[in-house]
CSV table of C-alpha atoms and ligand atoms in Angstrom, one decimal:
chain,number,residue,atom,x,y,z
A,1,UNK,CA,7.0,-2.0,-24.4
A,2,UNK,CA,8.6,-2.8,-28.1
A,3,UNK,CA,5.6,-0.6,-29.4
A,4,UNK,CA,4.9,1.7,-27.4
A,5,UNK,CA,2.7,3.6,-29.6
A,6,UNK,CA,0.0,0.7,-28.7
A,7,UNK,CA,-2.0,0.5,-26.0
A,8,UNK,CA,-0.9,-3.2,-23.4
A,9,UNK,CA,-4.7,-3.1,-21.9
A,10,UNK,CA,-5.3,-6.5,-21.9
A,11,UNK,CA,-1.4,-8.4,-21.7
A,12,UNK,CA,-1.2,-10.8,-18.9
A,13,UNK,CA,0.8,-9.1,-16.1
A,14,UNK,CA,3.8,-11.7,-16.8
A,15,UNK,CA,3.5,-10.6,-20.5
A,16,UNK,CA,3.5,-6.9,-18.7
A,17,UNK,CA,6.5,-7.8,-16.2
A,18,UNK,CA,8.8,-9.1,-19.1
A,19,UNK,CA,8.5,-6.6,-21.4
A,20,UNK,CA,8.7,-3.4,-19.1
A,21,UNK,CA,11.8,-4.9,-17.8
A,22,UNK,CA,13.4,-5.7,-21.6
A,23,UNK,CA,16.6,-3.6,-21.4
A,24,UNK,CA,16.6,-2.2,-17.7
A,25,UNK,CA,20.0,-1.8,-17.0
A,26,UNK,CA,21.7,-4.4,-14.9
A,27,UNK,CA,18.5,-6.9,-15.3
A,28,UNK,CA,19.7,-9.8,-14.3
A,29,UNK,CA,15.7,-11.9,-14.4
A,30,UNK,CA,15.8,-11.6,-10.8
A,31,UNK,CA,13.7,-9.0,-10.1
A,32,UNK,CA,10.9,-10.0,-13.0
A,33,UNK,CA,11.3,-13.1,-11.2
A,34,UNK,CA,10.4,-11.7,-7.9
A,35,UNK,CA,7.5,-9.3,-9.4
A,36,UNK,CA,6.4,-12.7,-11.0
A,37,UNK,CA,6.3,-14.7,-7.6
A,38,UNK,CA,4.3,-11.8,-6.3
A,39,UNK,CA,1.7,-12.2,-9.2
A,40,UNK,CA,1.4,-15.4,-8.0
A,41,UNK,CA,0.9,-14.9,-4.4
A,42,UNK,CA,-2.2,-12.6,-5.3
A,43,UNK,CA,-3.7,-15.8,-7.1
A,44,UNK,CA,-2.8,-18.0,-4.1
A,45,UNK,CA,-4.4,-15.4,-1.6
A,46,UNK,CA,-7.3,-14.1,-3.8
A,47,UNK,CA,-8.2,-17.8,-4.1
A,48,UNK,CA,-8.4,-18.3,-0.3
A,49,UNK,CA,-9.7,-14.9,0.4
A,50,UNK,CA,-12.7,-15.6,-2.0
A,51,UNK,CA,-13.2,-19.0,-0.1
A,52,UNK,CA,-12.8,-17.4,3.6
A,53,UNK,CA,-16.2,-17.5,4.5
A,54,UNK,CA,-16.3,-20.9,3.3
A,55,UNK,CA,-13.2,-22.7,4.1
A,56,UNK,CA,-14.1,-22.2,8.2
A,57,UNK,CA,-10.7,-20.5,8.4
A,58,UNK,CA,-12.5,-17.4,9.8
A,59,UNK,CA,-12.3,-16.7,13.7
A,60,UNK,CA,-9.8,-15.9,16.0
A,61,UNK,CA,-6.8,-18.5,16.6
A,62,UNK,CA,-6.8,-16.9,20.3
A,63,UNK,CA,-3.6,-16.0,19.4
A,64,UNK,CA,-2.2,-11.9,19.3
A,65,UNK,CA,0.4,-10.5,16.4
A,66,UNK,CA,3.0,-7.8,17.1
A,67,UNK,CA,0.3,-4.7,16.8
A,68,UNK,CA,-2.0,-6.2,19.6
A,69,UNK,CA,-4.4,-7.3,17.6
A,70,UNK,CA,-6.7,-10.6,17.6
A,71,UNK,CA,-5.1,-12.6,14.3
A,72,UNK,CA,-7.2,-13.9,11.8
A,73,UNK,CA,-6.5,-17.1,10.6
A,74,UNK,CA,-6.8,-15.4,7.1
A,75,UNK,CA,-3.8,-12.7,8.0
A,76,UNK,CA,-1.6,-16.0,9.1
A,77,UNK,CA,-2.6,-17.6,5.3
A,78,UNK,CA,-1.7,-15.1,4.0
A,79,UNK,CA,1.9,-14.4,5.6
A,80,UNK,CA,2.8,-17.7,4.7
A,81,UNK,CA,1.7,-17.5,1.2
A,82,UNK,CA,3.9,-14.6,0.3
A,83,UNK,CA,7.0,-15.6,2.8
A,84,UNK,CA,6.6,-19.1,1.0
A,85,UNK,CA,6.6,-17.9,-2.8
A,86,UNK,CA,9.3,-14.7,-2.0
A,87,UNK,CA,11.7,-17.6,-1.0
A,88,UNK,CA,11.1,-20.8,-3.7
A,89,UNK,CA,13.1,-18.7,-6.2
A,90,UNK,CA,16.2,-17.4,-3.9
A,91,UNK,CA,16.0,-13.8,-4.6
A,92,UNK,CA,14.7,-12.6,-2.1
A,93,UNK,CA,17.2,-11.5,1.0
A,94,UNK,CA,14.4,-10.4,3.8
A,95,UNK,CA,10.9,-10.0,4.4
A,96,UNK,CA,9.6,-7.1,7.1
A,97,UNK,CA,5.7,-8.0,7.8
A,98,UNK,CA,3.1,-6.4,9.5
A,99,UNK,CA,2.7,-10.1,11.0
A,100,UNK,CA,6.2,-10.7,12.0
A,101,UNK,CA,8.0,-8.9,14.9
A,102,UNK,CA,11.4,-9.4,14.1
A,103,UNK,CA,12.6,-9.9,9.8
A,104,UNK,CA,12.3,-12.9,8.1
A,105,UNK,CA,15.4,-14.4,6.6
A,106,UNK,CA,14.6,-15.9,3.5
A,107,UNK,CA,18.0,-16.5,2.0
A,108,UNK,CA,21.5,-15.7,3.2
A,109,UNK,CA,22.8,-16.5,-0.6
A,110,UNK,CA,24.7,-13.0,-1.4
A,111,UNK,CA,23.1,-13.0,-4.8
A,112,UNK,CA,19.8,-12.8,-3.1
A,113,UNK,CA,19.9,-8.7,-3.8
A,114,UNK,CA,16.2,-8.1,-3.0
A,115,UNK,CA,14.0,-7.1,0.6
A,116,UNK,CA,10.4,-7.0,0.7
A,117,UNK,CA,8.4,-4.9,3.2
A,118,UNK,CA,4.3,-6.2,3.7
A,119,UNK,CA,1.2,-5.9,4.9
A,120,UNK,CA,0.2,-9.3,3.7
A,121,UNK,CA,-3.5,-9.0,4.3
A,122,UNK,CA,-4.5,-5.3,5.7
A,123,UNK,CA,-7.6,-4.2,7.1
A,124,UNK,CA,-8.2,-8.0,8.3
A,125,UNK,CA,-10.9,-7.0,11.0
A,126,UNK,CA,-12.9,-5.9,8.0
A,127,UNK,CA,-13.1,-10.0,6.6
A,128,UNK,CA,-16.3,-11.4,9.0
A,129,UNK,CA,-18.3,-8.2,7.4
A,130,UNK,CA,-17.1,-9.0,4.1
A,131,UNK,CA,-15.8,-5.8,3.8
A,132,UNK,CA,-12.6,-5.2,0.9
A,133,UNK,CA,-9.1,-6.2,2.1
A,134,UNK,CA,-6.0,-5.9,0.6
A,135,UNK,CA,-2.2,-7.4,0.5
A,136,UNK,CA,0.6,-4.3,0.2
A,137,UNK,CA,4.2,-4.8,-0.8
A,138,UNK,CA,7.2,-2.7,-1.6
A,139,UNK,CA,10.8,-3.9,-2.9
A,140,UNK,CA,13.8,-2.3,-2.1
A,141,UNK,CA,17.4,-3.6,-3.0
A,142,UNK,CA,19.9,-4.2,-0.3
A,143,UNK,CA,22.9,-1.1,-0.1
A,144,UNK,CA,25.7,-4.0,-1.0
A,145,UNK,CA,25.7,-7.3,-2.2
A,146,UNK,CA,26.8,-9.4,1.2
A,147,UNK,CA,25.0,-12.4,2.6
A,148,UNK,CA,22.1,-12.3,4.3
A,149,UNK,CA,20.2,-8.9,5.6
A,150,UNK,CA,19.9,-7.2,9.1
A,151,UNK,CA,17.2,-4.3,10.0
A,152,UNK,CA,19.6,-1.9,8.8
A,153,UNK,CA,19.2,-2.4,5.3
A,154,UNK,CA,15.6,-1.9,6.0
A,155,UNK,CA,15.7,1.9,7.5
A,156,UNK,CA,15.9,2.9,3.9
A,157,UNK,CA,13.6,6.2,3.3
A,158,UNK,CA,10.3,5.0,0.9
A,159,UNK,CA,12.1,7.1,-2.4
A,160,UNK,CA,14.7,4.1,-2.5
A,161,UNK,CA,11.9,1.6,-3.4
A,162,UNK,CA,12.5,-0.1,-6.4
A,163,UNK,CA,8.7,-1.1,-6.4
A,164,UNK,CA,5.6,-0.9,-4.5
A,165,UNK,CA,1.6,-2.1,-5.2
A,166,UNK,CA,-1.1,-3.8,-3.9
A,167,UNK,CA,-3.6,-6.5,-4.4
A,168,UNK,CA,-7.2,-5.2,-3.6
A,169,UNK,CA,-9.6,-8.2,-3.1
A,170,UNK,CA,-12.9,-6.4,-3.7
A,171,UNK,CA,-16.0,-6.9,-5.7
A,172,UNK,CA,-13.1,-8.3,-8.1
A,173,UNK,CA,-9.3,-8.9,-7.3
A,174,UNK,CA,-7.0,-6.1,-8.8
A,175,UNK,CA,-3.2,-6.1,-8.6
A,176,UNK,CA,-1.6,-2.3,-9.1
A,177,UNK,CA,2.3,-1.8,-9.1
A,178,UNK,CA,4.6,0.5,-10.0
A,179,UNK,CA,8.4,-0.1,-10.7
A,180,UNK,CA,11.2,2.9,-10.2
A,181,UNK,CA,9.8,5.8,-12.5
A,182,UNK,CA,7.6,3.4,-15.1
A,183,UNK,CA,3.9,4.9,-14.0
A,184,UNK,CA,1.2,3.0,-12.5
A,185,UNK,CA,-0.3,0.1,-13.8
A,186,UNK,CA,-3.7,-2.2,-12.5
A,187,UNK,CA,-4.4,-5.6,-13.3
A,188,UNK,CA,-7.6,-7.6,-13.0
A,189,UNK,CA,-8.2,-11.0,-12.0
A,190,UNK,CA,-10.1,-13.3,-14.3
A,191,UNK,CA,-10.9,-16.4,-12.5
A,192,UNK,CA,-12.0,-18.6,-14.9
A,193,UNK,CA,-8.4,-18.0,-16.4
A,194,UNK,CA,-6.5,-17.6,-13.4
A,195,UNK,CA,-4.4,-14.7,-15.3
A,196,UNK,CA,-4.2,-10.8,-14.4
A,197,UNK,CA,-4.8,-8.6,-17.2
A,198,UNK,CA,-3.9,-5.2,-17.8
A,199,UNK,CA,-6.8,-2.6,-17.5
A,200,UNK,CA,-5.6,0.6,-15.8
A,201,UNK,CA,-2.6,1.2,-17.9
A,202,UNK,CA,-0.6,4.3,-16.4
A,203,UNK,CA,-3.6,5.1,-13.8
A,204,UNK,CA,-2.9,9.1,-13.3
A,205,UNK,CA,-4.9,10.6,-10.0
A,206,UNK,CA,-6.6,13.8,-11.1
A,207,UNK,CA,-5.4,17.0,-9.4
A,208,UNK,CA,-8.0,17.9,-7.4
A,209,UNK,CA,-11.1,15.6,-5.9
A,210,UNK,CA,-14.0,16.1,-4.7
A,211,UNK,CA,-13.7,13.1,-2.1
A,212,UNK,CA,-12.4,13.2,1.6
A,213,UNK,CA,-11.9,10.0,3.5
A,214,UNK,CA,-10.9,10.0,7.9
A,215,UNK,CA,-12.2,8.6,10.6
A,216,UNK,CA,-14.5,11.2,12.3
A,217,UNK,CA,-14.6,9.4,15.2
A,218,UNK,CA,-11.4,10.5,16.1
A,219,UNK,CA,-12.4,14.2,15.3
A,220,UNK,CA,-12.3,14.9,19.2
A,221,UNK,CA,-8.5,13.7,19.5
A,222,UNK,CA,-7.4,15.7,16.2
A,223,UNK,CA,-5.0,18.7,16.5
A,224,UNK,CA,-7.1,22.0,15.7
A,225,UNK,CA,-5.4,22.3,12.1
A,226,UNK,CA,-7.1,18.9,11.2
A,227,UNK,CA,-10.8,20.2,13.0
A,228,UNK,CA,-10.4,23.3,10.7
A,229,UNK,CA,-9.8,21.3,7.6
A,230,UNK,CA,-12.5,18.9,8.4
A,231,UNK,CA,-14.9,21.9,8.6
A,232,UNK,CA,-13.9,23.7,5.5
A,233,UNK,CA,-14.4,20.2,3.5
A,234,UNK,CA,-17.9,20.3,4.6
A,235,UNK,CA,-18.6,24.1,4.0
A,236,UNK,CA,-21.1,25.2,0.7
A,237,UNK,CA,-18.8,26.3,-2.1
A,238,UNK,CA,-19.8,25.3,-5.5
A,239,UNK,CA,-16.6,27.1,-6.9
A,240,UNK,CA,-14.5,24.8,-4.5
A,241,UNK,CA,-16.8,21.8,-5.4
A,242,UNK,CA,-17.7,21.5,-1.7
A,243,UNK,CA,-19.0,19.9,0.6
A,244,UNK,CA,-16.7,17.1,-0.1
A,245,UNK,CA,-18.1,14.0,-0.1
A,246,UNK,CA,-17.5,11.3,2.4
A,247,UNK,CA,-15.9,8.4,1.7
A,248,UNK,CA,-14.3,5.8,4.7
A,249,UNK,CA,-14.2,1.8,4.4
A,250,UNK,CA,-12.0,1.6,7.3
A,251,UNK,CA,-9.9,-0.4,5.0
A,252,UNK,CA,-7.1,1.2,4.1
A,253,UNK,CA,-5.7,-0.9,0.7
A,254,UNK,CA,-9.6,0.3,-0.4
A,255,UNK,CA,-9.6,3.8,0.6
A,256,UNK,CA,-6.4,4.4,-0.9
A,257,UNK,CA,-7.7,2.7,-4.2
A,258,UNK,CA,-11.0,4.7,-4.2
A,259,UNK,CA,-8.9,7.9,-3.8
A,260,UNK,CA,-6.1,6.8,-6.1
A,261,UNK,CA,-8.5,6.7,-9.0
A,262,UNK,CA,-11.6,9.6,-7.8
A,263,UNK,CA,-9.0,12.1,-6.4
A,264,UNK,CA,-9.1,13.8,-3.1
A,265,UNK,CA,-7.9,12.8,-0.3
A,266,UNK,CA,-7.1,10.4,2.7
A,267,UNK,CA,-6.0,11.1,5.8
A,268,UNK,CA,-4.8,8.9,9.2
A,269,UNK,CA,-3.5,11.9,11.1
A,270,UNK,CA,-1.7,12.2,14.3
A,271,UNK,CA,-4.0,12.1,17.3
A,272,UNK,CA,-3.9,13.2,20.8
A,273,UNK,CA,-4.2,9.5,21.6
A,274,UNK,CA,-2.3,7.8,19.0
A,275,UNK,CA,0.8,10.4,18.8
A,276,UNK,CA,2.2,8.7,15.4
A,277,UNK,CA,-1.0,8.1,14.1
A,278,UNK,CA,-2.2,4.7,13.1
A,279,UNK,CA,-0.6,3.0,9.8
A,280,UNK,CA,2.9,1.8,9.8
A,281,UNK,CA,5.7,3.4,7.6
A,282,UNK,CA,7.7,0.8,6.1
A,283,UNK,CA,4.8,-1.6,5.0
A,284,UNK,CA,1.7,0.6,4.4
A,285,UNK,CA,2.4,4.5,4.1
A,286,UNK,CA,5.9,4.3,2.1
A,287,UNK,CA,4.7,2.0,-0.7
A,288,UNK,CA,1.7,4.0,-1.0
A,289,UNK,CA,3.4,7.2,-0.8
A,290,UNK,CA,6.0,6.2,-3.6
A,291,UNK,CA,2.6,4.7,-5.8
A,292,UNK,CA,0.5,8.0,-5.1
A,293,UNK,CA,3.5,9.8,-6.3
A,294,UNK,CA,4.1,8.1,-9.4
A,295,UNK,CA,0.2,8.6,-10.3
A,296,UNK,CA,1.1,12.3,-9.6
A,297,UNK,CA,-0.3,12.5,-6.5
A,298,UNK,CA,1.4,13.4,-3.2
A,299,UNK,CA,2.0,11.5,0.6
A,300,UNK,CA,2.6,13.4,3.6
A,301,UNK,CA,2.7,13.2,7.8
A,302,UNK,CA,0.5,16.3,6.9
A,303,UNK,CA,3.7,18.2,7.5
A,304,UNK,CA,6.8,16.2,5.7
A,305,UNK,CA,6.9,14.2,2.9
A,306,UNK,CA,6.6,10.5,3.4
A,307,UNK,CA,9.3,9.1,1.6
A,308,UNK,CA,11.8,11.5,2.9
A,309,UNK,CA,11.4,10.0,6.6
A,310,UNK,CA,14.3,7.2,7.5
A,311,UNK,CA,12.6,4.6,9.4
A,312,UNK,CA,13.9,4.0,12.9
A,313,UNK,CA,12.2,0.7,13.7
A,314,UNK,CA,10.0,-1.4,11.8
A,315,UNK,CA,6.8,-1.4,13.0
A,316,UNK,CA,7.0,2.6,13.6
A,317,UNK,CA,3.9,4.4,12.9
A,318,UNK,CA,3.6,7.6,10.7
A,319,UNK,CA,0.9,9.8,10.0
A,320,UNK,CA,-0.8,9.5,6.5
A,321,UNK,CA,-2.4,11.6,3.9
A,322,UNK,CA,-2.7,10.2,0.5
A,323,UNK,CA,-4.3,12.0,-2.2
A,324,UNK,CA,-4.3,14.6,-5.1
A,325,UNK,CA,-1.5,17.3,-4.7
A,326,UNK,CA,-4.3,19.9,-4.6
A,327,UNK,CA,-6.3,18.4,-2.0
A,328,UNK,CA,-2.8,17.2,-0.4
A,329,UNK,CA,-1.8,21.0,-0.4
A,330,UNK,CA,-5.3,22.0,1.3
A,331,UNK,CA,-4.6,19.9,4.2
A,332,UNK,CA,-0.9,20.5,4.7
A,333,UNK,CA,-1.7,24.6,4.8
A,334,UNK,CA,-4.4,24.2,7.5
A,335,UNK,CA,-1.9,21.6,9.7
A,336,UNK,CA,0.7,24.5,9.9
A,337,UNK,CA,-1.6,27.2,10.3
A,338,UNK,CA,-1.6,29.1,6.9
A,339,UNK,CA,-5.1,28.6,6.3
B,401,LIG,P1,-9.7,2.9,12.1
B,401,LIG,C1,-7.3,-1.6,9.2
B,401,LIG,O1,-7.3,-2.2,10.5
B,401,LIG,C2,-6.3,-0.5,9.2
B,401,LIG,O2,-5.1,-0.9,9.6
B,401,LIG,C3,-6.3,0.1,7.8
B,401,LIG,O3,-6.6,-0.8,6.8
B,401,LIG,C4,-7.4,1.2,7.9
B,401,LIG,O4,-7.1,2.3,7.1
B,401,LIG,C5,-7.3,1.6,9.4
B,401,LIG,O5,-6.7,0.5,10.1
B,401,LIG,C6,-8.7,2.0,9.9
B,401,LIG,O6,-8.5,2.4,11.3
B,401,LIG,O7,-9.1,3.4,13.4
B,401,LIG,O8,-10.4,4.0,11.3
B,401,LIG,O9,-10.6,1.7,12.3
């Protein structure tokens, strides 16, 4: 900002996207470009989200996406929306989505530096309960400038991310994004505008919580380190602030919110059943990881940190824990037995 001395609450997030990105090195417009197309897929999707009930586009289409799972006609939308505005402006080189088995070419135009990894609408079972949802991005930058991309520019470890946010479309639509080392920032829809203003400016997640959010249904499949930490959350210990309180939507773009700004912790851990856990690394746990991490927070597999894993595939799943480094710590110490 030209002043930074003064608070931005309340700038639009274009006004927000053009100044933070004043003077970065090498900024060629592209990339505020590409943050700006993003802005405006959150309006697009927000606006049909808000209507799903209504527009009849709930329901299955019968047809099945890559993970198994019935698609919504909302998740489709929504895929669309975002592979349709990352490529109107050309820089964008590739899109990995949670709804596409195989990358997306968007441009093979060598000047088109940019990939995008996405969840385009996340928690999507959750949308005939009316239940919070959420869209997920992350940019990286290809290694070189050649045409076109192959999966090989995408097994990039989550700390080269140039960017990585989230639009939450709960009891109101919120946009939060972080660029390479610039803090944390949330934006809130105003309808009757149609603009996102600032109103968590450099969100910060408080070092310890008093929040813990799993599925406890699982509980039978966890490894004992997990079962141990589950039980010490819910021991009586004023000094420690427990028992923890429990906290699970069973969406994760609103878990991860809740826990972003509360503190405590989240946790999709590795299961006798589901040996890599749940949530995907390229499109849900590394652009989480880097935005927990910039709010001072920490992401791990519960044993390694998230953004130091290389991705192997694209649709590989990793297990999660999001939170404050406190809490993050807690859970790490009982997984390898120090506690
Ligand atoms: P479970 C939603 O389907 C999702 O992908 C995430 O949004 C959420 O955190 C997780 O799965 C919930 O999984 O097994 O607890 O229902």
């Amino acid at each position: 900002s030209l002043q930074p001395s003064i608070s931005r609450v309340g700038i639009t997030l274009e006004a927000y996207i053009l100044e933070g990105m004043i003077g970065l090195p090498g900024a060629t417009g592209a990339f505020t470009s590409l943050l700006n197309q993003i802005g405006l897929t959150a309006k697009l999707i927000t606006s049909k989200v808000r209507r799903a009930g209504l527009a009849n586009i709930l329901g299955y289409t019968g047809e099945t996406n890559v993970q198994g799972e019935q698609v919504q006609k909302l998740d489709e939308v929504a895929n669309e929306t975002l592979l349709n505005a990352l490529g109107r402006r050309g820089h964008c080189a590739a899109v990995a989505s949670e709804e596409l088995e195989e990358l997306r070419i968007l441009s093979t135009d060598p000047r088109a530096r940019y990939l995008v990894v996405t969840d385009p609408l996340d928690g999507s079972s959750n949308i005939d309960v009316n239940i919070s949802i959420g869209t997920i991005f992350g940019i990286l930058r290809k290694a070189e400038d050649k045409a076109g991309a192959d999966i090989s520019d995408f097994m990039r470890p989550g700390h080269e991310l140039l960017a990585a946010g989230y639009i939450l479309y709960g009891s109101s639509t919120m946009l939060v994004i972080t660029t390479a080392g610039s803090g944390v920032h949330g934006f809130t829809y105003d309808p009757t505008v149609g603009e996102f203003f600032l109103s968590h400016e450099n969100i910060r997640i408080p070092e310890r919580g008093a929040i813990y959010s799993i599925n406890e249904g699982n509980s039978a499949r966890w490894t004992e380190g997990v079962r141990r930490w589950n039980a010490w959350v819910k021991e009586e210990d004023k000094a420690t602030g427990r028992p923890y309180a429990c906290r699970y939507v069973g969406s994760l773009v609103a878990d991860a919110h809740r826990t972003l700004l509360k503190g405590g912790i989240f946790a999709y851990p590795a299961d006798q059943k589901s040996k890599n856990g749940k949530l995907r690394l390229l499109y849900e746990a590394n652009p989480y990881a880097f935005i927990f991490e910039a709010a001072g927070g920490r992401a791990s597999t519960g044993t390694e940190r998230i953004l130091d894993i290389t991705p192997t595939e694209l649709h590989q799943r990793v297990p999660l824990v999001l939170g404050s480094p406190h809490d993050v710590e807690i859970f790490e110490e009982f997984v390898r037995g120090a506690r």
